[in-house]
Coordinates of C-alpha atoms in Angstrom, one line a residue:
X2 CA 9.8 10.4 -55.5
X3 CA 11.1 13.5 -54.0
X4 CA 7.4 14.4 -52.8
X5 CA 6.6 11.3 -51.4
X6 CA 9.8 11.5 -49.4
X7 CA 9.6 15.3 -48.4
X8 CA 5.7 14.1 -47.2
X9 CA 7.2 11.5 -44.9
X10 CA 9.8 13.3 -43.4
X11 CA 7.1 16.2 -42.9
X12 CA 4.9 13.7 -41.4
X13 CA 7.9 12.3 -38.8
X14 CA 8.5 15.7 -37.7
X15 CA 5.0 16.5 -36.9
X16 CA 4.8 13.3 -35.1
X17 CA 7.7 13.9 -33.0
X18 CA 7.0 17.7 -32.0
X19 CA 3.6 16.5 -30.8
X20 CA 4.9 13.9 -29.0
X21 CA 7.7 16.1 -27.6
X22 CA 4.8 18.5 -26.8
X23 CA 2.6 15.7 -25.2
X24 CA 5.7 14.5 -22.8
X25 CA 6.1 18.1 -21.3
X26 CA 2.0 17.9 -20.2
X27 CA 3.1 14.9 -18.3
X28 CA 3.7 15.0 -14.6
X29 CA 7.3 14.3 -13.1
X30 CA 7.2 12.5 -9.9
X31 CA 10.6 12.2 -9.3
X32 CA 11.1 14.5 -7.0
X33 CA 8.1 13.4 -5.0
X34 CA 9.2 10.2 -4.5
X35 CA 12.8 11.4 -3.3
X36 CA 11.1 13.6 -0.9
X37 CA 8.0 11.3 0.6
X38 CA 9.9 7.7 -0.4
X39 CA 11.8 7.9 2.8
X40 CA 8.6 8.9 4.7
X41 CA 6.5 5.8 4.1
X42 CA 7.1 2.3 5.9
X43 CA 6.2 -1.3 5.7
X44 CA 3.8 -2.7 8.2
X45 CA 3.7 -6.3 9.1
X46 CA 0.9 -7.9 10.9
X47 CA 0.8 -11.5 12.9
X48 CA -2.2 -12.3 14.3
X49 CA -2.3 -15.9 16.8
X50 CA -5.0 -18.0 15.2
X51 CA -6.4 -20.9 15.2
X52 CA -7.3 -23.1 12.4
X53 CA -10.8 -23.5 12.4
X54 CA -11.0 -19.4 12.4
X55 CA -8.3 -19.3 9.4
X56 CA -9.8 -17.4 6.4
X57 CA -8.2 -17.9 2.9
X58 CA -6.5 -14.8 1.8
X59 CA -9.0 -12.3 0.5
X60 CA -9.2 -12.4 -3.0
X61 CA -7.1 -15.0 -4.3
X62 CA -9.1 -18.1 -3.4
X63 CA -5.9 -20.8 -3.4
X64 CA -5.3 -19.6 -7.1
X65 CA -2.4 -21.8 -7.7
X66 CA -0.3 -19.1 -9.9
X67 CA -1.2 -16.4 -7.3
X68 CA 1.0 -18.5 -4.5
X69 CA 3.5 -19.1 -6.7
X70 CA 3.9 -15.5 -6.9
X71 CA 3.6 -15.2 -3.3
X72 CA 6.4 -18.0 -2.5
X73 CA 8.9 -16.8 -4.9
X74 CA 9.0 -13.4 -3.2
X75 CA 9.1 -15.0 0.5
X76 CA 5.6 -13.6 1.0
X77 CA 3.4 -14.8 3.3
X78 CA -0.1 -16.3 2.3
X79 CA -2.0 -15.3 6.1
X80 CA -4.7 -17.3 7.0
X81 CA -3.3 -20.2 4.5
X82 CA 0.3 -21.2 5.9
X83 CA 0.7 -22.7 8.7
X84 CA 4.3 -20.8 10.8
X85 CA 6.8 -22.4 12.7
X86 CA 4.8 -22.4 16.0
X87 CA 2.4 -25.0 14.4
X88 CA 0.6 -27.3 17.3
X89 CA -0.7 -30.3 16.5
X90 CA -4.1 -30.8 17.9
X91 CA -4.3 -32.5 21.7
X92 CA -6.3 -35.2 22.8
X93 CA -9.4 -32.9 23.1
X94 CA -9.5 -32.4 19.8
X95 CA -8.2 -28.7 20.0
X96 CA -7.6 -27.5 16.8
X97 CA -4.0 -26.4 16.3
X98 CA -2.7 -22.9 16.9
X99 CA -0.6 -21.1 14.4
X100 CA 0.4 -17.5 13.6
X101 CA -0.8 -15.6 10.5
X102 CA 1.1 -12.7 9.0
X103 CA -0.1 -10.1 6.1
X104 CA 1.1 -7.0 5.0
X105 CA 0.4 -3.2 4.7
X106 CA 1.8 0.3 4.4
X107 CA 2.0 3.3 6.3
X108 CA 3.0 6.7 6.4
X109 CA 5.8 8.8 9.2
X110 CA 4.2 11.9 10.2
X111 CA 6.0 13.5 12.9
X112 CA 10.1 12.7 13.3
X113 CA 9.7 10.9 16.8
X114 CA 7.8 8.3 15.8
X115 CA 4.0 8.5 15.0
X116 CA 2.9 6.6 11.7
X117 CA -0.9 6.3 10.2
X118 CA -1.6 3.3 8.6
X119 CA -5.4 2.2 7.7
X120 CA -7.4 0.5 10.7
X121 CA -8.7 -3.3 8.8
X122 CA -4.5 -3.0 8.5
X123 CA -3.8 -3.7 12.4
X124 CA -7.2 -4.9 13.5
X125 CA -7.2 -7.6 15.8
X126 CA -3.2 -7.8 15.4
X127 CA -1.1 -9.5 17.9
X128 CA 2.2 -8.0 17.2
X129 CA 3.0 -4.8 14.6
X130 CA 6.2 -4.6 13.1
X131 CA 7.5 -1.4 11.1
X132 CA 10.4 -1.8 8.6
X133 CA 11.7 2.0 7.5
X134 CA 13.2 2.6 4.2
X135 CA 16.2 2.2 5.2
X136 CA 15.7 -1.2 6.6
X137 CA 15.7 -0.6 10.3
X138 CA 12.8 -2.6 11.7
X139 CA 10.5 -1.9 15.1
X140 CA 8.1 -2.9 17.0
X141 CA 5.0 -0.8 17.1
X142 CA 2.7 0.4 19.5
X143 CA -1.2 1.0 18.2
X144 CA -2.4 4.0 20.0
X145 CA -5.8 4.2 18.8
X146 CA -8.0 3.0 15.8
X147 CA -11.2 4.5 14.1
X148 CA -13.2 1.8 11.8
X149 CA -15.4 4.2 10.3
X150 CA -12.7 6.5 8.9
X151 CA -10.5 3.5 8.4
X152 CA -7.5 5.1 10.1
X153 CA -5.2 4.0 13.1
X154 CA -2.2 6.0 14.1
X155 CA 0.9 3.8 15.8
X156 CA 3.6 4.7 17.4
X157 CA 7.4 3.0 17.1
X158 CA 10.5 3.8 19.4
X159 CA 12.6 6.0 17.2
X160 CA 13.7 9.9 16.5
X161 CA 15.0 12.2 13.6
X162 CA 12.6 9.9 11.3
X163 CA 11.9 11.5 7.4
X164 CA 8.1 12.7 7.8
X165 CA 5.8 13.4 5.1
X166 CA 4.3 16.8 3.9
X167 CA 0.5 17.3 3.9
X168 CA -1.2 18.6 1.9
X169 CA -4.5 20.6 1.6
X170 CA -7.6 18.3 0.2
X171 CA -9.7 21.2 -0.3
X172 CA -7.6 22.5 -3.6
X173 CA -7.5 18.6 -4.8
X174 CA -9.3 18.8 -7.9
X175 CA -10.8 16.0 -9.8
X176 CA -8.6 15.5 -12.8
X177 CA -5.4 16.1 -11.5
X178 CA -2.6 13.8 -11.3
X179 CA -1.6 12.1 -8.0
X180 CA 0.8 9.1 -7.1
X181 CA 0.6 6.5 -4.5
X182 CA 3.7 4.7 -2.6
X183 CA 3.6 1.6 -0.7
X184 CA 4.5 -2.3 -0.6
X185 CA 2.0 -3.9 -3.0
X186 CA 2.9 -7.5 -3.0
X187 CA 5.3 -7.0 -0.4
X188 CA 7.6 -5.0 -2.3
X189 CA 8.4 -1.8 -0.7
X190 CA 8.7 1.6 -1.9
X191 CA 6.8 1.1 -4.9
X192 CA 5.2 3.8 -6.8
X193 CA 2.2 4.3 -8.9
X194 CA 0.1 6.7 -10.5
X195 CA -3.4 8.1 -12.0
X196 CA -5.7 10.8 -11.5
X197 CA -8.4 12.0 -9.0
X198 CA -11.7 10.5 -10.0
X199 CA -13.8 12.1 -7.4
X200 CA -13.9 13.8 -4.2
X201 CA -16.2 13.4 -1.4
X202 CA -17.1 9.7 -2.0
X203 CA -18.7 7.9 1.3
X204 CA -18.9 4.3 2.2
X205 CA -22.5 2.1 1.4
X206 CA -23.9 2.0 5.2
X207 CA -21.4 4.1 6.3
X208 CA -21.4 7.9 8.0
X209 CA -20.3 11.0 5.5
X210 CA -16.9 10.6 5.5
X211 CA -15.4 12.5 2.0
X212 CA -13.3 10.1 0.7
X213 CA -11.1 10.8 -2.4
X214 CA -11.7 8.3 -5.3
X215 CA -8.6 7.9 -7.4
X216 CA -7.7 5.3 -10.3
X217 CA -4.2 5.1 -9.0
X218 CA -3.2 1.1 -8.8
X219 CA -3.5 -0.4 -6.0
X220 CA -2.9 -3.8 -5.0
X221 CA -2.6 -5.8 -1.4
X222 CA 0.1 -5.0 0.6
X223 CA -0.9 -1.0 -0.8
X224 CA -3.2 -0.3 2.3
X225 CA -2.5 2.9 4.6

């Protein structure tokens, strides 16, 4: 009796130093997200559309439990809801006009003002808005856009904004861990993790551009 009990309690301590050992090999990104939370901004979109050019929302396909998810979190469903400037179609058979909204995420990088979000993010976008950590909301000006590296750089009407440190790709190495903030879903400020899969992934049909591949979550709303 005594041996099988000495055996256990041998066994529960091995268990728990190799846990104890396995926790310490994991990253800590607490201090990250204190220091490049602040940094990173919501970005919403609305676009002046009309119905007949209204595309369901990529992805979701009217899934009933997917807009249930949507309208509980006051999240709109762009190219599917109708907004308060709803026409009703004229005498000439116009199809009504409405405005659709979606959603991305961006990053500060210099303290007066100058955020990089991804290009599909703003394209064709009749009004940017920017919502800061801490709440304060502008208007934003898109200075320039590049489809084939997917990035467009904005600029809002602000100073003494948090900005974000850079880092050097070239040392990236596949393996390590890395983190991703943003709004997924709407919901701001969220952070995930995962590793680098790859480096210097390009595009089908596309010109070299070295992308980095990671398996970090990301989920609409996460773009830029």
């Amino acid at each position: 009796m005594m041996r099988n009990w000495l055996a256990a309690f041998l066994f529960g301590l091995i268990s728990v130093v190799q846990s104890s050992a396995y926790a310490k090999d994991l990253p800590d990104f607490t201090e990250l997200a204190e220091k490049q939370g602040p940094a990173v901004v919501n970005i919403s979109i609305t676009q002046n559309m009309r119905a007949e050019n209204a595309a369901p929302f990529p992805g979701f396909n009217g899934d009933e439990q997917m807009q249930e998810f949507f309208k509980r979190f006051g999240i709109p469903l762009p190219g599917q809801i109708p907004g308060p400037n709803c026409q009703a179609p004229g005498q000439n058979g116009a199809q009504p006009e409405f405005k659709s909204q979606s959603l991305g995420s961006g990053f500060i990088i210099s303290s007066d003002g100058y955020i990089l979000t991804n290009a599909h993010v703003v394209a064709d976008a009749d009004e940017v808005i920017v919502k800061l950590s801490d709440k304060r909301e502008f208007k934003a000006k898109i200075i320039g856009a590049d489809k084939r590296t997917d990035v467009a750089l904005l600029k809002i009407e602000a100073t003494g904004l948090p900005k974000v440190t850079t880092g050097d790709p070239s040392k990236l190495k596949v393996g390590e861990w890395v983190a991703a903030i943003g709004s997924p879903f709407g919901l701001e400020n969220t952070m995930t993790a995962g590793i680098v899969s790859a480096k210097g992934r390009a595009l089908p049909q596309e010109n070299f551009v070295p992308f980095i591949q990671t398996d970090v979550a990301i989920n609409p709303g996460n773009s830029g």
